[in-house]
């Protein structure tokens, strides 16, 4: 799904942290016609102070994290949700359809893709199956030592 910034678009950057430069990039791209909101678990996150609106949210691993984001997206008519922390991606991927139902596009791959990318061995196997070179990886120290001894 291609996403293009359009006038009057509202964007929510989650786990915004110190990425205030991204807030400015989005504000410039929207040319003052849309709003850039930020969410973070820390009130001292610099990006919160650059945003057009800021939300203090629970930690990513909190049970009510996704519900909190959904409520923000609904209340502020968020068009695009962009996570700035990869630890959040599995949760967003699982809830993707819920965001879409609200009219919010979460910029995240499907759960299967996210799960593969979070698993180094699965990623290597995926790349191998496509014929793409990837770094050698081993599931155990013993296997790595054995490969080293064999010159692999």
XYZ file of N, CA and C in Angstrom:
456
model
N 0.843 -1.173 0.000
C 0.000 0.000 0.000
C 0.892 1.241 0.000
N 0.753 2.046 -1.031
C 1.515 3.278 -1.109
C 0.821 4.348 -0.264
N 1.622 5.094 0.462
C 1.087 6.171 1.291
C 1.726 7.465 0.822
N 0.892 8.455 0.591
C 1.378 9.743 0.133
C 0.820 10.829 1.044
N 1.679 11.729 1.468
C 1.213 12.852 2.287
C 0.343 13.758 1.441
N -0.792 14.111 1.983
C -1.727 14.986 1.280
C -2.122 16.135 2.208
N -2.655 17.210 1.647
C -3.089 18.336 2.499
C -4.102 17.878 3.540
N -4.044 18.517 4.670
C -4.957 18.247 5.788
C -4.798 16.857 6.393
N -3.698 16.195 6.123
C -3.444 14.870 6.688
C -2.908 15.029 8.106
N -3.411 14.202 9.009
C -2.904 14.176 10.376
C -2.024 12.950 10.547
N -0.825 13.183 11.071
C 0.180 12.132 11.224
C 0.486 11.960 12.705
N 0.603 10.706 13.125
C 1.005 10.402 14.502
C 2.311 9.626 14.468
N 3.342 10.190 15.079
C 4.634 9.526 15.229
C 4.684 8.937 16.630
N 4.819 7.615 16.718
C 4.842 6.974 18.030
C 6.276 6.659 18.441
N 6.474 6.521 19.743
C 7.823 6.328 20.302
C 8.746 7.414 19.752
N 8.262 8.628 19.797
C 8.918 9.752 19.122
C 10.294 10.092 19.691
N 10.455 9.975 20.977
C 11.763 10.191 21.606
C 12.441 11.480 21.218
N 13.681 11.357 20.702
C 14.489 12.525 20.344
C 14.431 12.838 18.858
N 13.474 12.270 18.177
C 13.422 12.435 16.723
C 12.632 13.675 16.309
N 12.934 14.800 16.958
C 12.235 16.042 16.646
C 12.518 16.502 15.220
N 13.652 16.096 14.640
C 13.935 16.441 13.251
C 12.900 15.801 12.317
N 12.394 14.609 12.656
C 11.348 13.982 11.837
C 10.035 14.743 11.943
N 9.763 15.258 13.123
C 8.557 16.081 13.303
C 8.629 17.265 12.338
N 9.771 17.922 12.307
C 9.947 19.087 11.440
C 9.825 18.698 9.963
N 10.388 17.558 9.569
C 10.284 17.106 8.177
C 8.824 16.924 7.773
N 8.047 16.265 8.647
C 6.636 16.042 8.338
C 5.866 17.360 8.307
N 6.177 18.249 9.246
C 5.496 19.554 9.255
C 5.784 20.321 7.965
N 7.028 20.290 7.527
C 7.390 20.966 6.276
C 6.673 20.334 5.086
N 6.624 19.010 5.051
C 5.976 18.307 3.934
C 4.479 18.596 3.878
N 3.864 18.763 5.038
C 2.429 19.050 5.093
C 2.112 20.533 4.867
N 3.158 21.365 4.852
C 3.036 22.795 4.584
C 1.969 23.480 5.431
N 1.878 23.070 6.691
C 0.951 23.703 7.611
C -0.507 23.329 7.397
N -0.786 22.431 6.479
C -2.167 22.044 6.189
C -2.621 20.824 6.971
N -1.691 20.087 7.530
C -2.021 18.933 8.362
C -1.315 19.090 9.691
N -1.587 18.178 10.578
C -0.970 18.264 11.904
C -0.091 17.046 12.149
N 1.017 17.283 12.846
C 1.934 16.212 13.217
C 1.871 16.055 14.729
N 1.368 14.910 15.147
C 1.256 14.587 16.562
C 2.356 13.605 16.929
N 2.742 13.617 18.195
C 3.734 12.672 18.690
C 3.225 12.013 19.961
N 3.619 10.761 20.122
C 3.300 10.015 21.335
C 4.581 9.396 21.871
N 4.711 9.407 23.182
C 5.869 8.787 23.819
C 5.509 8.475 25.269
N 6.236 7.534 25.843
C 6.002 7.156 27.232
C 6.729 8.097 28.205
N 7.618 8.916 27.673
C 8.383 9.831 28.516
C 7.979 11.277 28.244
N 7.612 11.974 29.285
C 7.217 13.381 29.147
C 8.389 14.263 28.726
N 9.603 13.780 28.911
C 10.778 14.577 28.557
C 11.264 14.322 27.123
N 10.527 13.537 26.347
C 10.920 13.270 24.960
C 10.905 14.580 24.167
N 12.038 14.998 23.604
C 12.108 16.282 22.892
C 11.103 16.413 21.743
N 10.806 15.339 21.043
C 9.888 15.417 19.904
C 8.492 15.869 20.325
N 8.116 15.552 21.548
C 6.791 15.968 22.031
C 6.647 17.482 22.012
N 7.755 18.185 22.236
C 7.722 19.643 22.317
C 7.725 20.316 20.947
N 8.107 19.588 19.904
C 8.119 20.117 18.536
C 6.800 19.861 17.824
N 6.048 18.880 18.301
C 4.834 18.433 17.617
C 3.702 19.448 17.728
N 2.733 19.313 16.835
C 1.530 20.148 16.880
C 0.611 19.715 18.020
N 0.807 18.509 18.497
C 0.070 17.969 19.625
C 0.846 16.771 20.163
N 0.808 16.582 21.470
C 1.620 15.525 22.071
C 0.791 14.699 23.038
N 1.136 13.420 23.115
C 0.421 12.493 23.990
C 1.409 11.680 24.801
N 1.179 11.646 26.089
C 1.942 10.778 26.976
C 1.179 9.454 27.013
N 1.827 8.377 26.590
C 1.168 7.076 26.462
C 1.886 6.042 27.331
N 1.237 4.893 27.578
C 1.903 3.832 28.341
C 3.108 3.284 27.564
N 3.933 2.511 28.251
C 5.052 1.829 27.605
C 4.525 0.903 26.515
N 5.328 0.635 25.521
C 4.943 -0.226 24.395
C 4.409 -1.581 24.858
N 4.987 -2.152 25.904
C 4.611 -3.494 26.352
C 3.404 -3.500 27.302
N 2.869 -2.335 27.613
C 1.700 -2.264 28.497
C 0.474 -2.830 27.783
N -0.390 -3.457 28.550
C -1.583 -4.075 27.971
C -2.497 -3.078 27.273
N -2.518 -1.850 27.734
C -3.427 -0.855 27.153
C -2.747 0.045 26.112
N -1.573 -0.310 25.670
C -0.839 0.539 24.719
C -1.600 0.710 23.404
N -1.975 -0.386 22.775
C -2.668 -0.309 21.491
C -4.018 0.393 21.648
N -4.733 0.073 22.728
C -6.025 0.733 22.959
C -5.854 2.243 23.089
N -4.782 2.660 23.726
C -4.502 4.088 23.881
C -4.247 4.736 22.526
N -3.449 4.072 21.688
C -3.182 4.611 20.352
C -4.451 4.665 19.512
N -5.269 3.629 19.601
C -6.528 3.614 18.856
C -7.428 4.782 19.271
N -7.480 5.045 20.567
C -8.302 6.151 21.068
C -7.782 7.495 20.552
N -6.473 7.670 20.509
C -5.879 8.911 19.989
C -6.211 9.049 18.500
N -6.039 7.963 17.766
C -6.297 8.000 16.320
C -7.749 8.358 16.025
N -8.644 7.827 16.820
C -10.061 8.113 16.618
C -10.382 9.567 16.981
N -9.924 9.993 18.133
C -10.247 11.339 18.623
C -9.631 12.446 17.772
N -8.441 12.200 17.221
C -7.737 13.246 16.478
C -7.716 12.999 14.975
N -8.527 12.048 14.533
C -8.654 11.750 13.099
C -7.290 11.585 12.429
N -6.503 10.670 13.000
C -5.162 10.409 12.485
C -5.272 9.623 11.177
N -4.619 10.121 10.146
C -4.624 9.462 8.845
C -3.472 8.473 8.696
N -2.309 8.808 9.264
C -1.107 7.998 9.109
C -0.423 7.831 10.453
N -0.142 6.592 10.821
C 0.573 6.294 12.063
C 1.921 5.693 11.679
N 2.977 6.273 12.196
C 4.325 5.829 11.891
C 5.079 5.572 13.184
N 5.475 4.324 13.384
C 6.251 3.965 14.569
C 7.717 4.302 14.346
N 8.351 4.834 15.360
C 9.774 5.139 15.282
C 10.603 4.192 16.134
N 10.001 3.052 16.515
C 10.684 2.061 17.339
C 10.282 0.668 16.872
N 11.259 -0.118 16.468
C 10.947 -1.445 15.925
C 10.313 -2.398 16.942
N 10.503 -2.169 18.228
C 9.884 -3.042 19.234
C 8.361 -2.958 19.208
N 7.854 -1.880 18.670
C 6.417 -1.650 18.599
C 5.767 -2.372 17.409
N 6.546 -2.715 16.404
C 6.006 -3.240 15.156
C 5.156 -4.506 15.301
N 5.546 -5.492 16.106
C 4.674 -6.676 16.218
C 3.282 -6.340 16.751
N 3.198 -5.407 17.673
C 1.910 -5.020 18.252
C 1.057 -4.274 17.227
N 1.700 -3.369 16.491
C 0.977 -2.626 15.463
C 0.525 -3.542 14.329
N 1.370 -4.482 13.954
C 1.013 -5.411 12.876
C -0.219 -6.231 13.250
N -0.259 -6.695 14.480
C -1.410 -7.493 14.924
C -2.692 -6.665 14.976
N -2.561 -5.382 15.217
C -3.737 -4.509 15.334
C -3.996 -3.702 14.060
N -3.284 -3.999 13.000
C -3.366 -3.211 11.768
C -4.807 -3.009 11.290
N -5.586 -4.068 11.260
C -6.963 -3.958 10.751
C -7.816 -3.043 11.632
N -7.532 -3.009 12.917
C -8.293 -2.140 13.828
C -8.021 -0.670 13.519
N -6.779 -0.351 13.208
C -6.436 1.025 12.840
C -7.085 1.388 11.501
N -7.008 0.464 10.547
C -7.596 0.713 9.228
C -9.094 0.962 9.324
N -9.766 0.259 10.231
C -11.208 0.467 10.426
C -11.519 1.897 10.872
N -10.572 2.513 11.547
C -10.747 3.901 12.002
C -10.393 4.918 10.911
N -9.797 4.423 9.825
C -9.332 5.330 8.780
C -7.889 5.735 8.958
N -7.193 5.076 9.871
C -5.772 5.336 10.124
C -4.942 4.264 9.428
N -3.979 4.682 8.633
C -3.078 3.731 7.984
C -1.834 3.591 8.857
N -1.656 2.416 9.484
C -0.424 2.199 10.240
C 0.656 1.731 9.266
N 1.735 2.443 9.183
C 2.805 2.108 8.256
C 3.614 0.954 8.840
N 3.100 -0.266 8.641
C 3.727 -1.457 9.186
C 3.402 -2.638 8.278
N 4.349 -3.537 8.145
C 4.122 -4.756 7.370
C 3.180 -5.671 8.124
N 2.757 -6.741 7.466
C 1.919 -7.733 8.111
C 2.690 -8.492 9.183
N 1.957 -9.180 10.035
C 2.568 -9.900 11.156
C 3.619 -10.908 10.709
N 3.366 -11.641 9.638
C 4.321 -12.664 9.182
C 5.653 -12.038 8.798
N 5.611 -10.909 8.118
C 6.839 -10.221 7.713
C 7.583 -9.710 8.944
N 6.858 -9.092 9.857
C 7.484 -8.546 11.063
C 8.119 -9.674 11.877
N 7.408 -10.780 12.039
C 7.948 -11.917 12.787
C 9.215 -12.455 12.134
N 9.221 -12.552 10.819
C 10.412 -13.025 10.110
C 11.586 -12.083 10.352
N 11.340 -10.793 10.254
C 12.412 -9.810 10.432
C 12.942 -9.760 11.861
N 12.132 -10.149 12.824
C 12.570 -10.163 14.220
C 13.369 -11.414 14.557
N 13.430 -12.355 13.643
C 14.115 -13.628 13.863
C 15.264 -13.741 12.860
N 16.490 -13.611 13.349
C 17.654 -13.604 12.467
C 17.735 -14.881 11.632
N 17.463 -16.023 12.237
C 17.540 -17.293 11.519
C 16.453 -17.374 10.437
N 15.252 -16.971 10.768
C 14.154 -16.998 9.794
C 14.439 -16.024 8.643
N 15.037 -14.882 8.954
C 15.388 -13.921 7.918
C 16.431 -14.506 6.985
N 17.440 -15.157 7.563
C 18.479 -15.778 6.734
C 17.880 -16.838 5.825
N 17.006 -17.673 6.375
C 16.378 -18.729 5.573
C 15.530 -18.110 4.461
N 14.782 -17.067 4.768
C 13.962 -16.372 3.781
C 14.830 -15.855 2.635
N 15.939 -15.208 2.975
C 16.849 -14.674 1.962
C 17.471 -15.797 1.136
N 17.880 -16.871 1.803
C 18.444 -18.025 1.093
C 17.436 -18.593 0.102
N 16.200 -18.749 0.530
C 15.148 -19.295 -0.334
C 14.934 -18.441 -1.576
N 15.244 -17.146 -1.480
C 15.120 -16.232 -2.617
C 16.414 -16.154 -3.438
N 17.452 -16.857 -2.967
C 18.728 -16.821 -3.657
C 19.539 -15.570 -3.376
N 19.259 -14.914 -2.262
C 19.971 -13.691 -1.883
C 21.027 -14.038 -0.834
N 22.269 -13.621 -1.102
C 23.341 -13.871 -0.136
C 23.029 -13.186 1.179
N 23.406 -13.842 2.252
C 23.236 -13.270 3.585
C 24.371 -13.774 4.464
N 24.636 -13.060 5.542
C 25.718 -13.492 6.436
C 25.432 -14.880 7.009
N 26.483 -15.634 7.195
C 26.319 -16.946 7.818
C 25.836 -16.755 9.250
N 24.928 -17.589 9.627
C 24.379 -17.554 10.977
C 24.309 -18.976 11.503
N 24.358 -19.099 12.802
C 24.343 -20.417 13.430
C 23.398 -20.400 14.612
N 22.796 -21.535 14.862
C 21.854 -21.636 15.968
C 22.526 -21.969 17.295
N 23.807 -22.326 17.236
C 24.515 -22.643 18.479
C 25.988 -22.291 18.344
N 26.632 -22.118 19.470
C 28.069 -21.866 19.483
C 28.805 -23.063 18.905
N 28.327 -24.242 19.236
C 28.955 -25.468 18.727
C 28.953 -25.490 17.195
N 27.838 -25.147 16.590
C 27.735 -25.133 15.129
C 28.668 -24.085 14.528
N 28.803 -22.929 15.189
C 29.692 -21.877 14.705
C 31.145 -22.320 14.782
N 31.522 -22.941 15.887
C 32.891 -23.429 16.057
C 33.195 -24.499 15.019
N 32.266 -25.411 14.816
C 32.443 -26.489 13.835
C 32.603 -25.910 12.429
N 31.797 -24.937 12.081
C 31.905 -24.317 10.759
C 33.232 -23.625 10.590
N 33.721 -22.978 11.643
C 35.013 -22.300 11.607
C 36.134 -23.312 11.389
N 36.055 -24.441 12.075
C 37.071 -25.499 11.927
C 37.077 -26.073 10.507
N 35.903 -26.132 9.900
C 35.778 -26.674 8.547
C 36.055 -25.637 7.473
N 36.341 -24.405 7.887
C 36.639 -23.348 6.932
C 35.410 -22.761 6.277
N 34.251 -22.986 6.867
C 33.009 -22.456 6.273
C 32.827 -21.031 6.603
